[in-house]
Coordinates of C-alpha atoms and ligand atoms in Angstrom, one line a residue:
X217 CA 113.1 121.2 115.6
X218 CA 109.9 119.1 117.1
X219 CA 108.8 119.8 120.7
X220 CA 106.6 117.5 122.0
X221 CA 104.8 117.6 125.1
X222 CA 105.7 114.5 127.6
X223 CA 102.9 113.6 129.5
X224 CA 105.9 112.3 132.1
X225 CA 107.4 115.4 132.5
X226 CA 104.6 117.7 131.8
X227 CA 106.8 120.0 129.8
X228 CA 107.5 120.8 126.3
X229 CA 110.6 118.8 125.0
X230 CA 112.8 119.1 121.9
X231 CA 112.3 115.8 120.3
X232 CA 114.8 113.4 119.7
X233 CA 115.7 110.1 119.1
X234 CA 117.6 108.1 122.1
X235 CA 119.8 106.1 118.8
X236 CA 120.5 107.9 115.7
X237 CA 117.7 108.9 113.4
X238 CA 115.8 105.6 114.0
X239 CA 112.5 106.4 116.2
X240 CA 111.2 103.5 117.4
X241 CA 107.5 104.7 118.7
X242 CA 104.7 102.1 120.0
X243 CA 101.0 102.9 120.1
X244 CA 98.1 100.9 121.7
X245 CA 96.0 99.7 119.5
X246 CA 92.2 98.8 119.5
X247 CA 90.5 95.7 121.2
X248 CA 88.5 93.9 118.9
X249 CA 85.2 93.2 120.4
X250 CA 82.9 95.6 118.3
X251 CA 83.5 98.6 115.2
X252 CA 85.8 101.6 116.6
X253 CA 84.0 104.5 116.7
X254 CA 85.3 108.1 115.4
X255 CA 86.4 109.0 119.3
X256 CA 88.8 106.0 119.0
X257 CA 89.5 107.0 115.5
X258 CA 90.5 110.6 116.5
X259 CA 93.9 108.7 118.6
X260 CA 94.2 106.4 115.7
X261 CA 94.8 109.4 113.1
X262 CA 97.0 111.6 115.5
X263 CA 99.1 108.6 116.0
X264 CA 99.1 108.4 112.5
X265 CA 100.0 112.1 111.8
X266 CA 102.8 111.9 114.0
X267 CA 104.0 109.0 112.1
X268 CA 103.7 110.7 108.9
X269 CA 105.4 114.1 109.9
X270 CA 108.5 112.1 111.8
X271 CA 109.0 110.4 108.3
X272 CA 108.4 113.7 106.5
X273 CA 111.5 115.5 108.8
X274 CA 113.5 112.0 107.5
X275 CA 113.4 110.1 110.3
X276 CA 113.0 106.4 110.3
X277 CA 110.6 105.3 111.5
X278 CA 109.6 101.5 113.5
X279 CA 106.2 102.1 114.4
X280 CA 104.0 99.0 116.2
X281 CA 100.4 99.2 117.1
X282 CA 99.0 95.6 119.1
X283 CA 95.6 94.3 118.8
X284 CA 94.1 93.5 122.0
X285 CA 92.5 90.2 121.1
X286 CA 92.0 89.2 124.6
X287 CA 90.3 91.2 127.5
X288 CA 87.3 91.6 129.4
X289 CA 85.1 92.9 126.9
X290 CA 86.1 90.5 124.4
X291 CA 85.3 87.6 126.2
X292 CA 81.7 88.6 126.8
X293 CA 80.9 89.5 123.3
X294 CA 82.7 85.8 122.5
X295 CA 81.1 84.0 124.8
X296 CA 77.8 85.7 123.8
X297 CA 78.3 85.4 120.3
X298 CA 79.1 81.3 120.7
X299 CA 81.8 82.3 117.9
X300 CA 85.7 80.9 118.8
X301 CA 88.3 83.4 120.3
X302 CA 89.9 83.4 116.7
X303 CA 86.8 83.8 115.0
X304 CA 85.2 86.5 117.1
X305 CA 88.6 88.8 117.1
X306 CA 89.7 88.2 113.8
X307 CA 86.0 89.6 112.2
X308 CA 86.6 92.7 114.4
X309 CA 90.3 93.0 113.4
X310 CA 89.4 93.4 110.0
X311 CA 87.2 95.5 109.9
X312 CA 89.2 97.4 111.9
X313 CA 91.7 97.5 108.8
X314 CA 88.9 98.6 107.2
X315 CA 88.3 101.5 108.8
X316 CA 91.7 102.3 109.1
X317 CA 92.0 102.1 105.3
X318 CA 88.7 104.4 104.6
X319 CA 90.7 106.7 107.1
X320 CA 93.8 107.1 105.0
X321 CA 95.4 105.7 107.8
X322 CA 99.4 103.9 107.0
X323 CA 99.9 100.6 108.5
X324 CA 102.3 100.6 110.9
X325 CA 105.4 98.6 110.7
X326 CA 104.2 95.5 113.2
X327 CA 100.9 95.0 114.2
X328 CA 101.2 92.0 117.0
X329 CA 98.4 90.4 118.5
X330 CA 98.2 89.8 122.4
X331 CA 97.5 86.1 122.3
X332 CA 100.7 85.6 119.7
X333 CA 103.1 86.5 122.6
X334 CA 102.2 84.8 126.0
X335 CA 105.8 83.8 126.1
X336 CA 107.3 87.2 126.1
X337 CA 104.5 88.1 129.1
X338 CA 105.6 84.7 131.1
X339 CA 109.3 86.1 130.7
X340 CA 108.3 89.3 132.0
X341 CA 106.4 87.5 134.9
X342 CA 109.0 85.9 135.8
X343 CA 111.1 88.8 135.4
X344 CA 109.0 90.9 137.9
X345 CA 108.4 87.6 140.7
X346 CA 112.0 87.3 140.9
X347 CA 112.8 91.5 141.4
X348 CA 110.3 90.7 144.3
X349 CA 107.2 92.4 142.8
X350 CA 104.6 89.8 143.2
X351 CA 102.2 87.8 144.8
X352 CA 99.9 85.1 143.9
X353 CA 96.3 84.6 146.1
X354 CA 93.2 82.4 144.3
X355 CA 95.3 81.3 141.7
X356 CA 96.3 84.7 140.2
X357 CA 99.3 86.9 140.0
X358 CA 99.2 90.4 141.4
X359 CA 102.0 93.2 140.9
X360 CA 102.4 94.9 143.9
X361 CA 102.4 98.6 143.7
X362 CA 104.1 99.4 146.8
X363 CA 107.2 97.4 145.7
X364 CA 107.8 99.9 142.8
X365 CA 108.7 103.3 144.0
X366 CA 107.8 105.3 140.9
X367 CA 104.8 104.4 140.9
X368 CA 102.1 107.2 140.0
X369 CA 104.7 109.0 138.3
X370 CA 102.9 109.3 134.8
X371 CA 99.5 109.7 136.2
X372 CA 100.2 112.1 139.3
X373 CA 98.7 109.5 141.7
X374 CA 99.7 110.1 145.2
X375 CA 99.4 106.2 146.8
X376 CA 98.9 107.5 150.4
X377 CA 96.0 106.2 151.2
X378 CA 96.3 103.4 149.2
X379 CA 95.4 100.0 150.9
X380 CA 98.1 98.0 151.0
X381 CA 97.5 94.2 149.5
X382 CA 94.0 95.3 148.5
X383 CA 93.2 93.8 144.4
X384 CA 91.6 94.7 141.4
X385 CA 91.2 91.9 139.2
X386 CA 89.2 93.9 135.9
X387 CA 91.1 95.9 133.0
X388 CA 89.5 99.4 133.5
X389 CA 89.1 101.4 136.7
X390 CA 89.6 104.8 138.2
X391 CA 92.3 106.4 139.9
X392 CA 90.6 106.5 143.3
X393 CA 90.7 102.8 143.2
X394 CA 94.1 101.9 142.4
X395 CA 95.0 99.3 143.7
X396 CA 97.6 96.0 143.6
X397 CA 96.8 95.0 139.4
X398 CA 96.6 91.3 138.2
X399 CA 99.4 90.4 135.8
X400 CA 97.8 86.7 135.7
X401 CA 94.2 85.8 135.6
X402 CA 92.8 82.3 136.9
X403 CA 91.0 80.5 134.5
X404 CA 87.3 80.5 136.5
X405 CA 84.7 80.6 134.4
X406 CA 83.4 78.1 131.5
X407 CA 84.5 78.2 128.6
X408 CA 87.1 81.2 129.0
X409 CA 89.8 81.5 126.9
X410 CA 93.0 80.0 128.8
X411 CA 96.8 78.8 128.7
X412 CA 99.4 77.2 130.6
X413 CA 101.7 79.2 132.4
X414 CA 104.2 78.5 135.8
X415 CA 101.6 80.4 137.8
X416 CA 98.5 78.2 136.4
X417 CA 96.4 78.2 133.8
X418 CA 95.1 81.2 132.9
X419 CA 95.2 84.8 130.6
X420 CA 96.9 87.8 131.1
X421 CA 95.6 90.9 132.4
X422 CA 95.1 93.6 130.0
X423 CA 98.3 95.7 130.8
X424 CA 101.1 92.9 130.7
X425 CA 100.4 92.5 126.9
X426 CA 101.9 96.3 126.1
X427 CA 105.1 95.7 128.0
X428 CA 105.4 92.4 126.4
X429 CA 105.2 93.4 122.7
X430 CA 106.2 96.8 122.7
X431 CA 110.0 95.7 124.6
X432 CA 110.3 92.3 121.9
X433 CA 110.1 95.0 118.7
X434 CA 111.4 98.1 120.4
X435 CA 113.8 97.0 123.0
X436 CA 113.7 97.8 126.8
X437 CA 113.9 101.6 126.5
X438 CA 112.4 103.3 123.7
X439 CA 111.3 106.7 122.1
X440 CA 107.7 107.3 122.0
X441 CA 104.7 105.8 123.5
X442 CA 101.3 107.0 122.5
X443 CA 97.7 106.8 123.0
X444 CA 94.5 108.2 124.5
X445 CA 94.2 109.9 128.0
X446 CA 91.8 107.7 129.1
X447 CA 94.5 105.3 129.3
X448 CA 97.4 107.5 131.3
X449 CA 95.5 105.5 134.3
X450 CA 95.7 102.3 134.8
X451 CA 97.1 101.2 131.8
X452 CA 100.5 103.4 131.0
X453 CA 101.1 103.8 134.9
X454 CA 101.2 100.0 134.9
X455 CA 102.8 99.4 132.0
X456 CA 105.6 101.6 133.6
X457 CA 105.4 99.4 136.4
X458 CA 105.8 96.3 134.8
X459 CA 108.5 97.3 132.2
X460 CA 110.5 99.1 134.5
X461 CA 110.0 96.3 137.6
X462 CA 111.3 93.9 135.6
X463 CA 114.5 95.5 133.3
X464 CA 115.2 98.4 135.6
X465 CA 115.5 100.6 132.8
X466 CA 113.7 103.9 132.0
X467 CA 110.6 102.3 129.6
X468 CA 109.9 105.2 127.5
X469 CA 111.3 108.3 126.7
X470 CA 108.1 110.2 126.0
X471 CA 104.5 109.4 126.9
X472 CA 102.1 111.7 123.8
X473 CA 98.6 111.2 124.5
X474 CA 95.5 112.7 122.4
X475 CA 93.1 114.4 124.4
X476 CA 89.4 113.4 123.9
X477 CA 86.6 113.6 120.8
X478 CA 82.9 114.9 123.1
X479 CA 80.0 114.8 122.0
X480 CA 77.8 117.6 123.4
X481 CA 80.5 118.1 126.0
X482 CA 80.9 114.4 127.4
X483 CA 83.5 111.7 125.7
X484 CA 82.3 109.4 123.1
X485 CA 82.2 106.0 124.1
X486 CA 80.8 102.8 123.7
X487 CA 79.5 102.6 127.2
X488 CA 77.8 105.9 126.8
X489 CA 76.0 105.3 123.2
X490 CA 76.8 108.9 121.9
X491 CA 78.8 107.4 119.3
X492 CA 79.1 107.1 115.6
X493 CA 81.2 104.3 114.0
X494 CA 83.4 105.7 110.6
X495 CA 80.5 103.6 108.7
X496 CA 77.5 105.4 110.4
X497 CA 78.9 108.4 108.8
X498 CA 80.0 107.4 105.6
X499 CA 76.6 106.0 105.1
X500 CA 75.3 109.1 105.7
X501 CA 77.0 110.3 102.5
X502 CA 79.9 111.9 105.2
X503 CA 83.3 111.8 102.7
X504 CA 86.3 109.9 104.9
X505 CA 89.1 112.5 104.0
X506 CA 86.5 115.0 105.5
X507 CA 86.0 112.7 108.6
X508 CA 89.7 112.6 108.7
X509 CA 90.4 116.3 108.4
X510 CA 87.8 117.1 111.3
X511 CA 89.5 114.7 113.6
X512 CA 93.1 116.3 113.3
X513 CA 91.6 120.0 112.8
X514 CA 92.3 120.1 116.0
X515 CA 96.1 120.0 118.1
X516 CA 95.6 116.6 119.9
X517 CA 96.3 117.7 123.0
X518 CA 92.8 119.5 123.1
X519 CA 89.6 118.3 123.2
X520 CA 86.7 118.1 120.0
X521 CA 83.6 118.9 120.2
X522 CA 82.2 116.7 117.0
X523 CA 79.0 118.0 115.4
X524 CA 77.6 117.3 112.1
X525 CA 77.6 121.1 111.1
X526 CA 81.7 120.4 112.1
X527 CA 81.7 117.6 109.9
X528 CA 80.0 119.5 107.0
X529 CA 82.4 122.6 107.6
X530 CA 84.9 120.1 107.1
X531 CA 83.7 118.9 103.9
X532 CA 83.7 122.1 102.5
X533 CA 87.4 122.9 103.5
X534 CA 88.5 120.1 101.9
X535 CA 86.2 121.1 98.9
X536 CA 87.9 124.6 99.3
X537 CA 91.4 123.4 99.0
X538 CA 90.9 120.5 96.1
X539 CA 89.6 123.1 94.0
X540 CA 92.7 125.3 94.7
X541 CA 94.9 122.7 93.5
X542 CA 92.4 121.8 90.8
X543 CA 93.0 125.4 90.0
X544 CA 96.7 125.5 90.2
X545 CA 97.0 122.5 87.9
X546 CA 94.7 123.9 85.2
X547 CA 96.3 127.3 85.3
X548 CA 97.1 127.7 81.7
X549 CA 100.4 129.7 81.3
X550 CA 103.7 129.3 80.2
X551 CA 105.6 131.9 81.5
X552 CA 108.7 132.2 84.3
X553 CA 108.1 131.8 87.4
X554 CA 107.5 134.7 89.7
X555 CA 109.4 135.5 93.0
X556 CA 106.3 136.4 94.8
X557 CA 104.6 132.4 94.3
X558 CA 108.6 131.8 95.1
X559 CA 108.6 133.5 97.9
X560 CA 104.5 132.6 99.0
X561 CA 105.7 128.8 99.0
X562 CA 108.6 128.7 100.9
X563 CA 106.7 130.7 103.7
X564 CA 104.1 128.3 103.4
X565 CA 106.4 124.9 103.7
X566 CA 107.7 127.3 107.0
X567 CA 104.4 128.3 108.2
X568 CA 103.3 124.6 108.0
X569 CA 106.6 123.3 109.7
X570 CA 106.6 125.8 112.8
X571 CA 103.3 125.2 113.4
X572 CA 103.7 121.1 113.3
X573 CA 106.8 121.8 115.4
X574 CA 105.1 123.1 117.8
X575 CA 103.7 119.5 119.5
X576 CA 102.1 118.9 116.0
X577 CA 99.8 121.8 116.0
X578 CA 97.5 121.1 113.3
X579 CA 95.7 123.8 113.3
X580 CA 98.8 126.7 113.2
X581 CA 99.5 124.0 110.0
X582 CA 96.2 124.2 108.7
X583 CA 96.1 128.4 108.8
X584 CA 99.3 127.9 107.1
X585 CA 97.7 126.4 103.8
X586 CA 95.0 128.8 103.7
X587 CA 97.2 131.5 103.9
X588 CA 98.7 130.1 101.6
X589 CA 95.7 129.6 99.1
X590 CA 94.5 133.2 99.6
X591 CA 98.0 134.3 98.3
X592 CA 98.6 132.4 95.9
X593 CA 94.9 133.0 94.2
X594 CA 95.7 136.5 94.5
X595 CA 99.0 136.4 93.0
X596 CA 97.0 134.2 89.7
X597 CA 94.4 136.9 89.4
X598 CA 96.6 139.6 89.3
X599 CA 98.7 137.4 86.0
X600 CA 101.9 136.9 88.4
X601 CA 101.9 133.3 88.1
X602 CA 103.9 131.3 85.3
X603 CA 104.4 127.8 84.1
X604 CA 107.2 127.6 86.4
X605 CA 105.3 128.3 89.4
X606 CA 103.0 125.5 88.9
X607 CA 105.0 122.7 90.0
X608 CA 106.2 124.1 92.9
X609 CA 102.8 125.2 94.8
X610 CA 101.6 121.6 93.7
X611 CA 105.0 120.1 95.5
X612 CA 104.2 121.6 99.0
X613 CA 100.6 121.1 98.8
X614 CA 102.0 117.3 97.8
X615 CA 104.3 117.3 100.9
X616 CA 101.9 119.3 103.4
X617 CA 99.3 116.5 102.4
X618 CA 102.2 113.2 102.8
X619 CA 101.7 114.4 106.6
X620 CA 97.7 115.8 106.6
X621 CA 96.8 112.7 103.8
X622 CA 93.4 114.4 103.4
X623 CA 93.6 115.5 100.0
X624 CA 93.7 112.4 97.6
X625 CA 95.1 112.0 94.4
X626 CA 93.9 115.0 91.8
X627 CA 91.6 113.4 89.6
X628 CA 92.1 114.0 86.3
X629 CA 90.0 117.3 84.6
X630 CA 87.1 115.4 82.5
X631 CA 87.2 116.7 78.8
X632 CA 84.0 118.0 77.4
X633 CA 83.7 114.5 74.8
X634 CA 83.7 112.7 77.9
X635 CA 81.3 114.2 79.7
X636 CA 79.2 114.3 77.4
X637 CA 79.2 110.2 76.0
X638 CA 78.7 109.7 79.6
X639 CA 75.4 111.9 79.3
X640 CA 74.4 110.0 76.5
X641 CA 75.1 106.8 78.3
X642 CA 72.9 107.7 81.1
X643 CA 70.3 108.7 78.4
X644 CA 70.5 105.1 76.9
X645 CA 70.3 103.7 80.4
X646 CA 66.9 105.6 81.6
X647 CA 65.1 104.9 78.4
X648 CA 66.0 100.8 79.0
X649 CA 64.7 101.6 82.4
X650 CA 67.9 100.7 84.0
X651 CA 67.6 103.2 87.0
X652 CA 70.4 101.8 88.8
X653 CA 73.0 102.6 85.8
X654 CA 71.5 105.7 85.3
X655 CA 72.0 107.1 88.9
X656 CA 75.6 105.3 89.0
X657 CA 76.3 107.7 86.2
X658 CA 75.0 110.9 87.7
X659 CA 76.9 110.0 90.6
X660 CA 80.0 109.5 89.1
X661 CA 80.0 112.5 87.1
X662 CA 78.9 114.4 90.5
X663 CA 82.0 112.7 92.4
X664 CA 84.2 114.7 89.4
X665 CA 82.7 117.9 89.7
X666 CA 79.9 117.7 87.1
X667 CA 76.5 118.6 88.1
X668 CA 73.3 117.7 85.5
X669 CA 70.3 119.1 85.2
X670 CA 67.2 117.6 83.1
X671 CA 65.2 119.9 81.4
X672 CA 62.6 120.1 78.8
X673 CA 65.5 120.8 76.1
X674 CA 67.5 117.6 77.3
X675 CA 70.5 116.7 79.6
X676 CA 72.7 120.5 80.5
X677 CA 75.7 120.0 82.4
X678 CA 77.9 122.6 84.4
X679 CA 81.4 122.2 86.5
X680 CA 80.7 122.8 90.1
Ligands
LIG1783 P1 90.0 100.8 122.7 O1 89.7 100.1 121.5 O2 88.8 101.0 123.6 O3 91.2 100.2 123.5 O4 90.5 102.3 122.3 C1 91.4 102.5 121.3 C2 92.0 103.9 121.4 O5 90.9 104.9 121.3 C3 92.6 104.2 122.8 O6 93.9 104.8 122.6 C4 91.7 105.1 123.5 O7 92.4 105.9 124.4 C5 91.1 105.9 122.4 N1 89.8 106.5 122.7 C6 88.7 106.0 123.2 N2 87.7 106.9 123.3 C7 88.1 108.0 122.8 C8 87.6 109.4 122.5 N3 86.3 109.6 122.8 N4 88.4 110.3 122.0 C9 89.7 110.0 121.7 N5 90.3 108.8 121.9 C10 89.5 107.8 122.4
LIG1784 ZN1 98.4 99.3 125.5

């Protein structure tokens, strides 16, 4: 059974779905004003890990992640770049996909974009200035906190204190400063990005957008709601506010949030410049699965500390357990299979299960598979492993990586002829001085294992 840890009730909760086996889960996506960098990657593979292991215990799954193509930030970098709204958001946006891609990240089911659904945030506007929760002043539209009792009760904010009536009119800000939020933006300056609505022309605030898409594809109440902690406050406490203010219904049934990615102890961020973008690092000759596998290494709900020696580490676990399975394919006998590699799989499929159970410890799942790997290497040198036995270690590897997706597909083994035409090819190559093909070759054949060394004698070749 999976326990997740609510952030809204602070406890530990058997999961389950509030209809049948559907689970309808919504995660915030990325705002498309520059590259994502690895800190917002680390949320964007958890999310996707949860996704995966809900589908792998059968569950169906309706998953939506928005793109925030209109916000603060985006409208500077727009406005500085003299590119259109469309143009500017839809560059980012794909290489956002990109990255997502490189990342062995699964699409989601619906992946709306904020400027696609004013009509559903006028609704809720509406909505919310008939309950009784509004006010407009310069032309904009402010939600009132103190109209909505349960406000604070995601974030732990306590309002006393709280001036009544006083504004905040930007996306981001701290706790200390909460205050009333705009729902509704006046159009002020040139050339901003605006649209008709019965409160003026304007945009919408950053929050509204969240409520709007996540009730059209989910419905009113739903299961799971994810995303960084950085946005527990403001934005989930006021989407809260503006999804419950206007149905009156509980919004979402549990709040899973993915603790930070530091860098030397502080969070990566744009603002800060610690960052690395997924392309920094794969320029650097970083693999993505490894990229990948450092980011969930780690349960979600603790922070990373990323370092390149972490990132190396991570290339040679990977390394570790591809040549495992490498091993495991190879493994050249025909025999029955053994109840020990029986016995050593099904404790690993358990060993991986209880430990994602357990609010999707990756790391309990991780120790799982090496254990696993230690035995079952132990079990080949000692000649207790037959033909039959093959199939099965390669089917829970196979299903531990549907949820982990770090692995990649087993390439297959290169046969000696092979290797070696390709040797000659690269010979051919040098001698026409055509560099390029020659190192294409050498890195090919590296990619698949096969190291070359020029001597005096000629080409020799060796598997890593
Ligand atoms: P943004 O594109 O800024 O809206 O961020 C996209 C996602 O990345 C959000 O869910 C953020 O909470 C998350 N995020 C931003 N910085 C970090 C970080 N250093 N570690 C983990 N998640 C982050
Ligand atoms: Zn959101």
């Amino acid at each position: 059974m999976l326990k997740l840890r609510n952030t809204l009730t602070r406890t530990l909760e058997e999961f389950k779905p509030l209809e049948g086996n559907k689970v309808r889960m919504y995660a915030c996506g990325p705002t498309v004003y520059d590259y994502g960098h690895i800190g917002n990657f680390r949320t964007f593979v958890s999310v996707d890990v949860l996704r995966r292991y809900l589908k792998y215990l059968d569950y169906e799954v309706q998953h939506i992640m928005n793109i925030t193509d209109i916000e603060d930030k985006i409208i500077r970098g727009m406005l500085s770049s003299g590119r259109s709204l469309e143009e500017f958001t839809g560059f980012y946006t794909q290489e956002f996909l990109k990255d997502c891609d490189s990342m062995n990240i699964e699409r989601p089911e619906i992946m709306p974009f904020a400027t696609r659904h004013l009509p559903q945030m006028i609704e809720i506007m509406k909505r919310l200035a008939d309950a009784g929760h509004t006010y407009q002043s310069d032309g904009s539209l402010y939600f009132s906190i103190s109209s909505f009792p349960g406000y604070g009760k995601l974030s732990g904010l306590k309002l006393e204190g709280n001036i009544a009536g006083a504004r905040v009119d930007v996306d981001e800000y701290e706790k200390a400063d909460a205050r009333d939020f705009v729902l509704w933006k006046a159009a002020k300056e040139e050339g901003e990005p605006r649209w008709p609505s019965p409160f003026g022309e304007g945009r919408p605030g950053w929050h509204l957008e969240c409520s709007a898409m996540s009730m059209e594809y989910l419905g009113e109440s739903f299961d799971i709601h994810c995303g960084g902690v950085d946005l527990i406050f403001p934005h989930h406490e006021n989407e809260i506010a503006q999804s419950e203010g206007a149905t009156g219904k509980p919004f979402v049934n549990f709040w899973v949030h993915t603790e930070f990615l530091l860098v030397e102890g502080e969070k990566m961020s744009k603002s800060k410049g610690n960052y690395y973008t997924v392309r920094q690092l794969i320029e650097q000759g970083y693999s993505p699965d490894a990229i990948r596998y450092l980011l969930l290494s780690v349960p979600y709900r603790t922070q990373l500390n990323f370092t390149m020696e972490g990132l190396r580490g991570a290339e040679t676990a990977l390394e570790g357990i591809r040549n495992f399975r490498r091993r495991v394919a190879d493994y050249d006998s025909q025999g029955e299979s053994h109840t020990r590699v029986r016995d050593l799989t099904e404790r690993a499929r358990e060993g991986f299960e209880a430990g994602m159970n357990d609010d999707l410890n990756t790391s309990r799942a991780l120790a799982a598979m090496f254990e696993f790997r230690r035995d079952v290497n132990t079990a080949m040198d000692a000649g207790e492993f037959g033909g039959g036995d093959r199939e099965a270690v390669l089917e829970v590897l196979g299903r531990i990586d549907s949820v982990l997706g770090v692995l990649g597909e087993e390439q297959a083994q290169m046969l000696d002829p092979e290797i070696e035409r390709r040797i000659e090819e690269r010979y051919a190559a040098r001698r026409a001085r055509d560099f390029t093909l020659a190192d294409q070759i050498r890195s090919e054949l590296a990619e698949r294992g096969i190291i070359l060394e020029d001597t005096s004698q000629g080409t020799k070749w060796k598997r890593k």
